């Protein structure tokens, strides 16, 4: 395996992610509230209330319902319509949908508008479409983005963040000579290189996340999940 292959890993396009949902190849989906979110949500909220929280590449994450139940408005984006519909159905949340021509997509939202999920290409989002947010919960998103797209990804999120935003970023780290992703290895230096020009970056959580199935499928023998808190530089 070449150094370039190790760094870039397996690249995927939107249709391949949609196909994964259709084939139920969604091992990344967890049917529980993410422990790091529960442990560290207060750092993102920072004593505030009724925040607008962005959840990129949200799938049908249970975290969105949990955040909405805390009194926040959740704005998600997901390319697979099936995932979005399953989220509302499985969480027993009545919803409506409407086309959003600006992103060639559709907005699905709860009747109280506390959960709003855009079905579209992530890179088409802008403040003109979704407005600005005070918080970001990024789990299974940066690690899924093609490595070559990380700078573009960060630019989109940065454009949505208000000066008081606080960004919780969960990443995975492992021996990338044994597995190249996705989910991709995102090292401490990758986080800094991607975000530090505009944000203060602080590691706040680190846990052993290896599951037996990952050893079997990915060939890795260690897996660390780290969470960082990013705050815009003033």
Short mmCIF file of C-alpha atoms in Angstrom, two decimals:
data_model
loop_
_atom_site.label_atom_id
_atom_site.label_comp_id
_atom_site.label_asym_id
_atom_site.label_seq_id
_atom_site.Cartn_x
_atom_site.Cartn_y
_atom_site.Cartn_z
CA UNK A 1 0.00 0.00 0.00
CA UNK A 2 1.41 3.36 -1.00
CA UNK A 3 1.67 6.35 1.34
CA UNK A 4 -0.88 8.17 -0.85
CA UNK A 5 -3.39 5.34 -0.45
CA UNK A 6 -2.86 5.35 3.30
CA UNK A 7 -3.50 9.08 3.51
CA UNK A 8 -6.45 9.31 1.12
CA UNK A 9 -8.22 6.08 1.94
CA UNK A 10 -11.34 4.89 0.15
CA UNK A 11 -13.21 7.75 -1.52
CA UNK A 12 -17.00 7.59 -1.79
CA UNK A 13 -19.60 9.65 -3.61
CA UNK A 14 -23.15 10.58 -2.61
CA UNK A 15 -24.76 7.73 -4.55
CA UNK A 16 -22.59 5.17 -2.77
CA UNK A 17 -23.78 6.49 0.61
CA UNK A 18 -27.39 6.30 -0.58
CA UNK A 19 -26.73 2.73 -1.73
CA UNK A 20 -25.35 1.87 1.72
CA UNK A 21 -28.59 2.97 3.32
CA UNK A 22 -30.62 0.98 0.80
CA UNK A 23 -28.45 -2.11 1.41
CA UNK A 24 -28.64 -1.55 5.19
CA UNK A 25 -24.83 -1.34 5.34
CA UNK A 26 -25.12 1.21 8.14
CA UNK A 27 -22.90 -0.08 10.91
CA UNK A 28 -22.08 3.55 11.71
CA UNK A 29 -25.65 4.13 12.93
CA UNK A 30 -26.00 3.70 16.70
CA UNK A 31 -29.30 3.15 18.45
CA UNK A 32 -28.40 5.12 21.54
CA UNK A 33 -27.43 8.66 22.48
CA UNK A 34 -23.70 9.03 21.91
CA UNK A 35 -21.91 8.89 25.28
CA UNK A 36 -19.47 11.67 24.39
CA UNK A 37 -22.36 13.97 23.51
CA UNK A 38 -23.97 13.29 26.87
CA UNK A 39 -20.70 13.85 28.71
CA UNK A 40 -19.76 17.04 26.89
CA UNK A 41 -22.97 18.69 25.71
CA UNK A 42 -22.67 21.26 28.51
CA UNK A 43 -19.40 22.48 26.97
CA UNK A 44 -21.19 23.11 23.69
CA UNK A 45 -24.23 24.69 25.33
CA UNK A 46 -22.04 26.79 27.65
CA UNK A 47 -24.91 27.94 29.86
CA UNK A 48 -27.08 29.06 26.95
CA UNK A 49 -30.55 27.92 25.96
CA UNK A 50 -32.62 27.44 22.80
CA UNK A 51 -29.58 27.03 20.56
CA UNK A 52 -29.53 26.22 16.85
CA UNK A 53 -27.33 23.13 16.61
CA UNK A 54 -26.00 21.79 13.31
CA UNK A 55 -25.58 18.02 12.87
CA UNK A 56 -23.73 17.32 9.59
CA UNK A 57 -24.25 14.02 7.74
CA UNK A 58 -26.80 13.20 10.41
CA UNK A 59 -28.27 9.95 9.11
CA UNK A 60 -31.04 8.99 11.52
CA UNK A 61 -29.01 9.73 14.63
CA UNK A 62 -30.84 9.50 17.94
CA UNK A 63 -28.68 12.43 19.07
CA UNK A 64 -30.93 14.83 17.14
CA UNK A 65 -34.04 13.88 19.12
CA UNK A 66 -32.07 14.15 22.37
CA UNK A 67 -30.80 17.63 21.52
CA UNK A 68 -34.28 18.77 20.52
CA UNK A 69 -35.63 17.41 23.79
CA UNK A 70 -33.14 19.68 25.59
CA UNK A 71 -34.95 22.66 24.06
CA UNK A 72 -32.67 23.28 21.08
CA UNK A 73 -33.45 23.51 17.36
CA UNK A 74 -31.56 20.89 15.37
CA UNK A 75 -30.52 21.44 11.76
CA UNK A 76 -29.24 18.34 10.00
CA UNK A 77 -28.11 17.49 6.51
CA UNK A 78 -28.17 14.04 4.96
CA UNK A 79 -27.94 12.84 1.36
CA UNK A 80 -29.99 9.65 1.87
CA UNK A 81 -33.71 10.41 2.00
CA UNK A 82 -34.41 6.98 3.43
CA UNK A 83 -32.37 7.80 6.53
CA UNK A 84 -34.31 11.02 7.12
CA UNK A 85 -37.71 9.43 6.73
CA UNK A 86 -36.71 6.59 9.04
CA UNK A 87 -35.55 9.09 11.66
CA UNK A 88 -38.93 10.79 11.89
CA UNK A 89 -40.84 7.51 11.70
CA UNK A 90 -38.75 5.69 14.30
CA UNK A 91 -38.77 8.66 16.68
CA UNK A 92 -42.55 9.06 16.23
CA UNK A 93 -42.18 12.67 15.12
CA UNK A 94 -44.81 13.98 12.66
CA UNK A 95 -43.11 15.79 9.79
CA UNK A 96 -43.64 17.69 6.59
CA UNK A 97 -41.45 18.07 3.52
CA UNK A 98 -40.95 20.78 0.94
CA UNK A 99 -38.57 21.29 -1.99
CA UNK A 100 -35.55 23.57 -1.56
CA UNK A 101 -34.49 24.57 -5.09
CA UNK A 102 -31.39 26.40 -3.85
CA UNK A 103 -29.77 23.08 -2.88
CA UNK A 104 -31.59 20.83 -5.36
CA UNK A 105 -33.02 19.06 -2.36
CA UNK A 106 -35.83 18.76 0.14
CA UNK A 107 -36.37 20.05 3.67
CA UNK A 108 -37.94 17.58 6.09
CA UNK A 109 -39.01 19.10 9.39
CA UNK A 110 -41.02 18.33 12.48
CA UNK A 111 -44.32 20.15 12.83
CA UNK A 112 -42.84 22.35 15.58
CA UNK A 113 -39.73 22.96 13.42
CA UNK A 114 -37.45 21.85 16.27
CA UNK A 115 -35.83 19.31 13.92
CA UNK A 116 -35.04 20.39 10.36
CA UNK A 117 -33.15 18.04 8.04
CA UNK A 118 -32.03 19.00 4.56
CA UNK A 119 -31.81 16.15 2.08
CA UNK A 120 -29.11 17.34 -0.29
CA UNK A 121 -25.41 17.43 -1.07
CA UNK A 122 -23.64 18.77 2.04
CA UNK A 123 -21.46 21.08 -0.05
CA UNK A 124 -24.48 22.99 -1.36
CA UNK A 125 -25.38 24.31 2.09
CA UNK A 126 -24.87 27.97 2.92
CA UNK A 127 -26.09 30.50 5.50
CA UNK A 128 -28.53 31.79 2.88
CA UNK A 129 -30.25 28.41 3.04
CA UNK A 130 -29.99 27.30 6.68
CA UNK A 131 -29.05 30.48 8.53
CA UNK A 132 -26.39 30.53 11.24
CA UNK A 133 -25.91 28.19 14.20
CA UNK A 134 -24.58 28.47 17.76
CA UNK A 135 -23.49 24.84 18.10
CA UNK A 136 -22.22 21.91 16.04
CA UNK A 137 -22.28 18.21 16.94
CA UNK A 138 -20.06 16.33 14.49
CA UNK A 139 -20.01 12.57 14.98
CA UNK A 140 -19.41 10.17 12.05
CA UNK A 141 -19.26 13.13 9.68
CA UNK A 142 -15.71 14.45 9.34
CA UNK A 143 -14.52 10.83 9.49
CA UNK A 144 -16.82 9.99 6.56
CA UNK A 145 -15.86 12.91 4.31
CA UNK A 146 -13.26 12.11 1.65
CA UNK A 147 -9.87 13.23 2.93
CA UNK A 148 -9.36 15.48 -0.10
CA UNK A 149 -12.59 17.33 0.77
CA UNK A 150 -11.76 18.23 4.37
CA UNK A 151 -10.83 21.86 3.69
CA UNK A 152 -14.07 22.39 1.73
CA UNK A 153 -16.01 20.67 4.50
CA UNK A 154 -14.52 22.90 7.18
CA UNK A 155 -15.26 26.00 5.09
CA UNK A 156 -18.96 25.11 4.88
CA UNK A 157 -19.27 24.56 8.61
CA UNK A 158 -17.25 27.67 9.37
CA UNK A 159 -19.61 29.73 7.20
CA UNK A 160 -22.58 28.58 9.31
CA UNK A 161 -21.01 29.28 12.70
CA UNK A 162 -21.76 32.45 14.65
CA UNK A 163 -18.98 34.04 16.73
CA UNK A 164 -20.40 32.42 19.88
CA UNK A 165 -20.56 28.94 18.31
CA UNK A 166 -19.07 25.96 20.09
CA UNK A 167 -18.28 22.89 17.99
CA UNK A 168 -18.04 19.36 19.43
CA UNK A 169 -16.05 17.17 17.04
CA UNK A 170 -15.79 13.40 17.52
CA UNK A 171 -13.14 11.57 15.47
CA UNK A 172 -11.63 8.10 15.23
CA UNK A 173 -7.95 7.20 15.32
CA UNK A 174 -6.39 3.83 14.44
CA UNK A 175 -3.48 2.26 12.56
CA UNK A 176 -4.21 3.45 9.04
CA UNK A 177 -1.65 1.08 7.52
CA UNK A 178 -4.15 -1.68 8.36
CA UNK A 179 -7.37 0.08 7.35
CA UNK A 180 -7.91 3.19 5.24
CA UNK A 181 -11.57 3.94 5.88
CA UNK A 182 -14.19 5.11 5.79
CA UNK A 183 -14.55 5.96 8.58
CA UNK A 184 -11.21 7.68 8.09
CA UNK A 185 -8.48 8.11 10.65
CA UNK A 186 -8.43 11.74 11.81
CA UNK A 187 -5.33 12.44 13.86
CA UNK A 188 -4.77 15.31 16.27
CA UNK A 189 -2.68 17.04 13.63
CA UNK A 190 -5.47 16.60 11.05
CA UNK A 191 -7.93 18.35 13.35
CA UNK A 192 -5.50 21.21 13.88
CA UNK A 193 -4.59 21.50 10.21
CA UNK A 194 -8.25 21.55 9.21
CA UNK A 195 -9.65 23.92 11.83
CA UNK A 196 -6.96 25.71 13.83
CA UNK A 197 -6.57 28.71 11.50
CA UNK A 198 -10.04 29.92 12.55
CA UNK A 199 -10.67 28.11 15.83
CA UNK A 200 -9.15 27.30 19.17
CA UNK A 201 -8.90 23.50 19.38
CA UNK A 202 -9.00 21.61 22.69
CA UNK A 203 -9.14 17.85 23.25
CA UNK A 204 -11.79 17.11 25.86
CA UNK A 205 -12.43 13.36 25.68
CA UNK A 206 -10.58 10.18 24.70
CA UNK A 207 -11.90 6.61 25.00
CA UNK A 208 -11.05 3.13 23.75
CA UNK A 209 -13.74 2.45 21.15
CA UNK A 210 -12.60 -0.86 19.65
CA UNK A 211 -15.33 -3.43 19.05
CA UNK A 212 -14.64 -7.09 18.15
CA UNK A 213 -16.42 -6.68 14.81
CA UNK A 214 -14.00 -3.90 13.85
CA UNK A 215 -11.01 -6.10 14.52
CA UNK A 216 -12.55 -8.72 12.24
CA UNK A 217 -13.75 -6.42 9.44
CA UNK A 218 -11.05 -3.74 9.46
CA UNK A 219 -8.05 -5.72 10.69
CA UNK A 220 -7.20 -3.14 13.37
CA UNK A 221 -6.18 -3.91 16.94
CA UNK A 222 -6.80 -0.51 18.50
CA UNK A 223 -9.30 2.28 18.00
CA UNK A 224 -9.49 5.53 19.93
CA UNK A 225 -12.40 7.92 19.78
CA UNK A 226 -11.49 11.50 20.64
CA UNK A 227 -13.72 14.52 21.09
CA UNK A 228 -12.49 18.08 20.56
CA UNK A 229 -14.07 21.40 21.44
CA UNK A 230 -13.62 24.08 18.79
CA UNK A 231 -14.38 27.72 19.45
CA UNK A 232 -14.01 30.51 16.87
CA UNK A 233 -11.04 32.80 17.36
CA UNK A 234 -12.16 36.34 18.06
#
